[in-house]
Amino acid sequence: MTQVRTLTAPAAARSRTALPTARRTRPVTVALAPAALALALGLWGIRRGNSMWRDESTTYQIAHRDLPEIVRLLGNADVAHGVYYLLMHAVFALWDGGLLALRLPSVLAMAAAAAGVGLLGHRLAGPRAGLAAGLVFPLAPAAQRYAQEGRSYALVCAAVIAATHLLLSAVARPRKRTWTAYAAVATLACLLHEFAVLAVLAHGVALHRARVPAALGWAWGRAAAVVAVVLSPLVIVSQQQAALVGWISRPGPPELLGFGVLALIGLGCARARLPSRGPLPLRALALPLLLVPPATLLAASYVHPLYVDRYVLYAHVGLALLLGAALERLARARRAVAGGLAVLSVAALLPYSVQLRTPQSRLDDPLAAARAVRELTRPGDGVLFLPARRREPIMSSPGDFRGLRELALARPAIPSGTLHGIELPAPAVRARMLTAGRIATVNDPPGQPVDDTPQERVKREVLVRYFQRCAVRDVTGMRIVLYARPGRC
């Protein structure tokens, strides 16, 4: 018998209004509009006044080393970013475009991530929710910040989003090749930054919350096991280099407040009656992506401090999905209110967005420090870095130090296979300093703790005892001081 389906009047009205909406908001629009917004925001002020902060400086100078030199370095330091450095080495080999080449991969990755968020929202909650989520994501302050940084975090976001799409496809139509692709892309995300493994954990929590069949849970478990096996050598080596993240402290009120605010916004959105139509409920996927990675890393950091918000930047994907679905529901009920909220939010973000594109928005600026050294010195002067790890200015802009003598360096970074080079023993540093008439020093800003190594102690002692200050130049995150023998300023 043929069944005839009848619609009530309200249902028929909803059917008539929903169809044109779906036609108006096509998947290509859901992807391209967020990508265009992210691209525009990424290219806006991309040079940041010709500034570069210390992490970008590290990327820049390592990516310019030869392949054997990069491999040698990774055996000693920064192996966690090794895949990214190799990628950037290839970028600079194709086009050595300075700051543009350094940051453009992140801009393009964030544009792809925004498109991916839009399409995720489309699959989970419909085209309008997807479009809203895709537009919210690149406007987030953290997304704007790391879209313009020569580091791996935007690429990790894009890879995590691609893996999430593959997870949805595997749930909707379980196939071996889909799970294989999921494992491959998730592995790539983890190789770009090992804490992307927390996104894989969030995927497992999402499947549990959605109460998928046991066969799907086992399939995810096998894929996650592959990721863990491939990642384990990187984790072992990076743990041996853990001193490099010794600067990270245990989470305090700022970190907890930052996570708490985002979590409360996401949980507030999740309480609404959100549209859901995908292979997984939107809440079941978005909430674990938002909460599990940062919460897990925060908890672990009370035992071994590792939490930095950019390490789990992809958690903003979950927030964008929840906000997009909530905005779509609000727009259905009160279009004017939703539009007003959107305008107010953009207006509130504008001052931060402008400030984000200035040199002062980052921790420091090695390029500005290099220019200050050049302006304060003359050929034959000595130069010292206090502490030795503040050598980013000379490594990123060696031309500004031409004609100066490095008084403490025994072996440069590249021949020694290190990040910053190896310094002479303290007695040799002292002897070299006493041969100089003038010395320019590159220092941390005032108020920072000083290193208590023999070399650092002798640098400070000789400067105080035998030299006088001639000039001080403060730049973003660093202080340049010119010293001279008495009467030679």
PDB file of C-alpha atoms in Angstrom, residues 36-48 100 103-104 107-108 144 147-148 357:
ATOM      1  CA  ALA A  36      37.169  35.225   2.075  1.00  0.00           C
ATOM      2  CA  LEU A  37      36.662  36.909   5.448  1.00  0.00           C
ATOM      3  CA  ALA A  38      39.563  34.968   6.996  1.00  0.00           C
ATOM      4  CA  LEU A  39      41.793  35.770   4.028  1.00  0.00           C
ATOM      5  CA  ALA A  40      40.969  39.476   4.234  1.00  0.00           C
ATOM      6  CA  LEU A  41      41.636  39.575   7.975  1.00  0.00           C
ATOM      7  CA  GLY A  42      44.861  37.629   7.528  1.00  0.00           C
ATOM      8  CA  LEU A  43      46.238  39.892   4.815  1.00  0.00           C
ATOM      9  CA  TRP A  44      45.233  43.073   6.647  1.00  0.00           C
ATOM     10  CA  GLY A  45      48.419  44.428   8.219  1.00  0.00           C
ATOM     11  CA  ILE A  46      50.255  41.156   7.691  1.00  0.00           C
ATOM     12  CA  ARG A  47      53.698  42.790   8.020  1.00  0.00           C
ATOM     13  CA  ARG A  48      52.870  44.286  11.449  1.00  0.00           C
ATOM     14  CA  LEU A 100      55.099  37.576   3.687  1.00  0.00           C
ATOM     15  CA  ARG A 103      53.123  34.297   7.503  1.00  0.00           C
ATOM     16  CA  LEU A 104      51.240  33.510   4.293  1.00  0.00           C
ATOM     17  CA  VAL A 107      46.874  32.997   6.529  1.00  0.00           C
ATOM     18  CA  LEU A 108      45.926  30.413   3.902  1.00  0.00           C
ATOM     19  CA  GLN A 144      42.991  36.592  14.047  1.00  0.00           C
ATOM     20  CA  ALA A 147      46.415  33.598  11.309  1.00  0.00           C
ATOM     21  CA  GLN A 148      49.268  36.111  11.101  1.00  0.00           C
ATOM     22  CA  ARG A 357      48.425  44.372  13.777  1.00  0.00           C
TER      23      ARG A 357
END
